[in-house]
CSV table of C-alpha atoms in Angstrom, one decimal:
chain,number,residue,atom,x,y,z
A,1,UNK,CA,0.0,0.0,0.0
A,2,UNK,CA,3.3,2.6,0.1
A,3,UNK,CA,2.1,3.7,-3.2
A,4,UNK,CA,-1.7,4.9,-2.5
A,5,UNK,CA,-0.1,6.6,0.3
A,6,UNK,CA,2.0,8.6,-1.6
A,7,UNK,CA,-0.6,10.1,-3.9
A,8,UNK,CA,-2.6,10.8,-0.9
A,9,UNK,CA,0.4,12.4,0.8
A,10,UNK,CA,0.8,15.1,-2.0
A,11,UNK,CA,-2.5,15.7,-2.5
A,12,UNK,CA,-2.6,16.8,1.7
A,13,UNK,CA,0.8,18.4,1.1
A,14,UNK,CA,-0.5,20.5,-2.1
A,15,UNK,CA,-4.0,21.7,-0.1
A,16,UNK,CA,-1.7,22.9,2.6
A,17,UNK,CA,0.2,24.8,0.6
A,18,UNK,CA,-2.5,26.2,-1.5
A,19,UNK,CA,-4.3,27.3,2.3
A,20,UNK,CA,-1.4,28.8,2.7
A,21,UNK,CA,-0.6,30.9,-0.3
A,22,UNK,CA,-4.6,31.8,-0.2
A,23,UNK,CA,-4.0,32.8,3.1
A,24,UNK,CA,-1.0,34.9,2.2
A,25,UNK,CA,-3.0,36.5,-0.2
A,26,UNK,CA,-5.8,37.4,1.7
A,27,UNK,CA,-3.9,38.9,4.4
A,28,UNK,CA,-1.6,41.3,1.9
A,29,UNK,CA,-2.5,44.7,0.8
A,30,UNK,CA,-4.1,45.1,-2.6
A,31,UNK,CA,-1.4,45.5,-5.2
A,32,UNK,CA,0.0,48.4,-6.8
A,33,UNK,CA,-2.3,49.2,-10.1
A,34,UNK,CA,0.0,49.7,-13.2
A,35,UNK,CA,-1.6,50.7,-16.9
A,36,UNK,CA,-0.2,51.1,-20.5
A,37,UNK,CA,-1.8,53.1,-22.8
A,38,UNK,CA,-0.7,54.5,-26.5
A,39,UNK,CA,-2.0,56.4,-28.9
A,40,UNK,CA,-1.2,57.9,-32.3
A,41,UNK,CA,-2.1,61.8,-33.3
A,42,UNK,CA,-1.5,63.5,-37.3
A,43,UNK,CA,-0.2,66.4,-37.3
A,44,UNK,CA,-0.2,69.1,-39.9
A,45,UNK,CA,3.7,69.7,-40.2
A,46,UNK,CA,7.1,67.8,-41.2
A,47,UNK,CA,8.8,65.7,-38.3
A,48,UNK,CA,11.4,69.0,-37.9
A,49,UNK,CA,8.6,71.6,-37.6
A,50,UNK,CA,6.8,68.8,-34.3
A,51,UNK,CA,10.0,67.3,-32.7
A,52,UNK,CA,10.8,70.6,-30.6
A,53,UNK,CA,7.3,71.0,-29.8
A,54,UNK,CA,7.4,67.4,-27.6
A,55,UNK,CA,10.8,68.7,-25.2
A,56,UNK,CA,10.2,70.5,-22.2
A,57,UNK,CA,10.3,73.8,-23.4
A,58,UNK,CA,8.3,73.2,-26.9
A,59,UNK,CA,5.5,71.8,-24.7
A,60,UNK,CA,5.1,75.4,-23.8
A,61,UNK,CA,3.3,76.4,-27.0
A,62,UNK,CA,0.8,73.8,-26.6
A,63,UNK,CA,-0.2,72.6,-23.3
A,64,UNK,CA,-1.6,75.8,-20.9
A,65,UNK,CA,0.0,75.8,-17.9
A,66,UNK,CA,3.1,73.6,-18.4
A,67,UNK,CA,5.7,75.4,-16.8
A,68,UNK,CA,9.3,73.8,-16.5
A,69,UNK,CA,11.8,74.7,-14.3
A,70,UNK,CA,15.3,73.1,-15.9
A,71,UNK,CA,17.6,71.9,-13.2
A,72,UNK,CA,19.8,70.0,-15.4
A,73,UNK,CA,21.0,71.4,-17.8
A,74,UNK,CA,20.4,75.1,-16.4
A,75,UNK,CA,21.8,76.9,-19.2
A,76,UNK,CA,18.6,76.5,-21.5
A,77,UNK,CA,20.7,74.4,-24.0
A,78,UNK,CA,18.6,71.3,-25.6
A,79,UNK,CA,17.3,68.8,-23.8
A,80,UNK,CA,19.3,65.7,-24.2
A,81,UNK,CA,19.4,62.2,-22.4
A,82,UNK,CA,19.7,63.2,-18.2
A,83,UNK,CA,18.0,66.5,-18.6
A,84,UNK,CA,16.4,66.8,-15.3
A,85,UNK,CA,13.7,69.3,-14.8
A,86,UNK,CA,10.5,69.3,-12.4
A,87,UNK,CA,6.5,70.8,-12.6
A,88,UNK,CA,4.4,71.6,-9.9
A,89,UNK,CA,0.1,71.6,-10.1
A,90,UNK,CA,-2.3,71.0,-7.7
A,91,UNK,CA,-0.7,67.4,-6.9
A,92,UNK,CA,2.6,68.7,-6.2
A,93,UNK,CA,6.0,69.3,-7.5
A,94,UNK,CA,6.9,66.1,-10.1
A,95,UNK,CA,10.4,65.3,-11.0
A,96,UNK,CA,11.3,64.7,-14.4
A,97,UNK,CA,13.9,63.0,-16.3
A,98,UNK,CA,14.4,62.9,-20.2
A,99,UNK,CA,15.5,59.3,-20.3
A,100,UNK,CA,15.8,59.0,-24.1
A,101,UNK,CA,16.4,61.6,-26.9
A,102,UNK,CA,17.3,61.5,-30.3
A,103,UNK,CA,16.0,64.7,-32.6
A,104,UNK,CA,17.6,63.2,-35.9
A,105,UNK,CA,15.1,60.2,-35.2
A,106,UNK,CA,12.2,62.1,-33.7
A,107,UNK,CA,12.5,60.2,-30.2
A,108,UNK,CA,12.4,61.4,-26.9
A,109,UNK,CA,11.4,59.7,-23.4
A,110,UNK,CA,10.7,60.7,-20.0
A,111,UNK,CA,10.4,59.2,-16.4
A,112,UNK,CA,8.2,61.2,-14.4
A,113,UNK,CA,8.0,60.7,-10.5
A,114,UNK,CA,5.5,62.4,-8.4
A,115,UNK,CA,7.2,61.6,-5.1
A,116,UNK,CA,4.3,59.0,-2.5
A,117,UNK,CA,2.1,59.1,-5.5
A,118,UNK,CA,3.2,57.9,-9.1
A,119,UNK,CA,6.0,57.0,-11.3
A,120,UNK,CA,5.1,58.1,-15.3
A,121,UNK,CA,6.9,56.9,-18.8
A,122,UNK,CA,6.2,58.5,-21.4
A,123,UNK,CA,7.6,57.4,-25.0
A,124,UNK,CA,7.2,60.3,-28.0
A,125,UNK,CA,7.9,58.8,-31.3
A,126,UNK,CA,7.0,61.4,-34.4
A,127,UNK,CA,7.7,59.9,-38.1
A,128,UNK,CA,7.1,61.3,-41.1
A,129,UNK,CA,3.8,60.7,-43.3
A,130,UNK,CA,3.7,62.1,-46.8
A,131,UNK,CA,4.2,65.9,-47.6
A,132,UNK,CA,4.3,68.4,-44.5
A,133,UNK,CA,2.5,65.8,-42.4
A,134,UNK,CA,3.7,63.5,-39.5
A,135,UNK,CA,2.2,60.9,-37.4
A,136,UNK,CA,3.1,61.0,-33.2
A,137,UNK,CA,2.6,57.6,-31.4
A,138,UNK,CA,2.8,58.6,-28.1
A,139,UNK,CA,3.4,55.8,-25.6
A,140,UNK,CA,2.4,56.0,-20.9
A,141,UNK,CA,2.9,53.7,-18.5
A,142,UNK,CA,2.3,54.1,-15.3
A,143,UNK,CA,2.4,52.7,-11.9
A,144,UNK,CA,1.0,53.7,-8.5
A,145,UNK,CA,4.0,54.5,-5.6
A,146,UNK,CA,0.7,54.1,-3.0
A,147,UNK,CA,-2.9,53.1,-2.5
A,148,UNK,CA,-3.6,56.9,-3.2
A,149,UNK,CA,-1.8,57.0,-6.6
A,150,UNK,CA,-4.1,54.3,-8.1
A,151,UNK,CA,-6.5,57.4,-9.3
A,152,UNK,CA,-3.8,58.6,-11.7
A,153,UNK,CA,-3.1,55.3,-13.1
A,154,UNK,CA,-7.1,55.3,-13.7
A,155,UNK,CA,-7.4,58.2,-15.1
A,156,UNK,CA,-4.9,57.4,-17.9
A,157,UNK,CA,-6.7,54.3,-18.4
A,158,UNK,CA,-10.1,56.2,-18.3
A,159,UNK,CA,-9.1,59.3,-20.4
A,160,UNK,CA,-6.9,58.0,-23.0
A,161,UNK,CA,-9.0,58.9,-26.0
A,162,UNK,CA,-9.2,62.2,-24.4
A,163,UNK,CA,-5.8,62.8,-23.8
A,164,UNK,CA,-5.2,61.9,-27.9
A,165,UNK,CA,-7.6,64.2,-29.1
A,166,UNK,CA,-6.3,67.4,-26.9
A,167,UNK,CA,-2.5,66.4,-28.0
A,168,UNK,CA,-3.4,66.2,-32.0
A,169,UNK,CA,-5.8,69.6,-31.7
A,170,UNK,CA,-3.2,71.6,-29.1
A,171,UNK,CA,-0.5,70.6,-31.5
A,172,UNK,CA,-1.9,71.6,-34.7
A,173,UNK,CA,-2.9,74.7,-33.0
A,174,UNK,CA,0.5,75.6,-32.1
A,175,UNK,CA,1.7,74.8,-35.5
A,176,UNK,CA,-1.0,76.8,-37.2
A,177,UNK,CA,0.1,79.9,-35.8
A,178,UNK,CA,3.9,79.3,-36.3
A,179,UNK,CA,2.8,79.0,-39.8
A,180,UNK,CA,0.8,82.3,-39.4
A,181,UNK,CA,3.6,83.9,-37.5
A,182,UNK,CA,5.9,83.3,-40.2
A,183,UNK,CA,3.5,84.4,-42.8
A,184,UNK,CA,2.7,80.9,-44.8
């Protein structure tokens, strides 16, 4: 009879450890919430004319109220990979790093970390797509530093679409009156 026991003797040794892994489980905190979300925007200019408009400083002519304060590199030179620079809003102050940047192949990359609350990456690609037009895919993921930090990683879930439809008008905006600036 050694070999019923044996079956037996697994199956009691596999419930155990499945009451205790459930147990383990029940008694952690909820995890962390994490999303991923991309989207792709057209935009009425060549990849030249859009790239600058994606750095720190460009993002001025689009998005009201962004308002960078460089720490690295102070000198107001080009962003380049290790620019350091934070925001503040309602939330608080976020620290930002460029953690990617290449102009001559319209990519750049941040990590954004709003300290207790939220750590953001954000991926900009821009390509070119036929005559004076270019196509953005613009890539977040983000993950919760807290319990309270799960709302901004549902609202990028929730407001995705949204965020996509501001970036391509804003943009296209901004380039419009460029071109009106410059008289074309």
């Amino acid at each position: 009879m050694p070999i019923l026991r044996t079956p037996w003797l697994v199956s009691l040794s596999l419930l155990g450890s499945g009451a205790l892994v459930a147990s383990q489980l029940h008694s952690e905190e909820a995890p962390l919430l994490h999303a991923e979300r991309s989207f792709t925007i057209h935009l009425d200019a060549a990849p030249g004319q859009v790239f600058p408009l994606s750095d720190p400083a460009g993002e001025r002519e689009w998005a009201p109220g962004w308002d960078p304060k460089m720490i690295f590199p102070t000198d107001g030179s080009s962003p380049a990979k290790g620019s350091v620079f934070t925001t503040s809003d309602k939330d608080g102050e976020e620290i930002w790093v460029v953690t990617g940047y290449d102009a001559q192949n319209g990519f750049i990359s941040y990590v954004a970390v709003l300290p207790g609350q939220v750590v953001t990456e954000i991926e900009i690609r821009v390509q070119k797509q036929g005559e004076n037009k270019s196509v953005v895919e613009v890539t977040h993921r983000r993950t919760a530093l807290s319990a309270g930090g799960g709302h901004f990683v549902r609202a990028l879930s929730e407001n995705a679409a949204s965020h996509a439809a501001h970036w391509e008008h804003a943009i296209n905006e901004a380039l419009r009156k460029r071109r009106e600036n410059a008289g074309h």
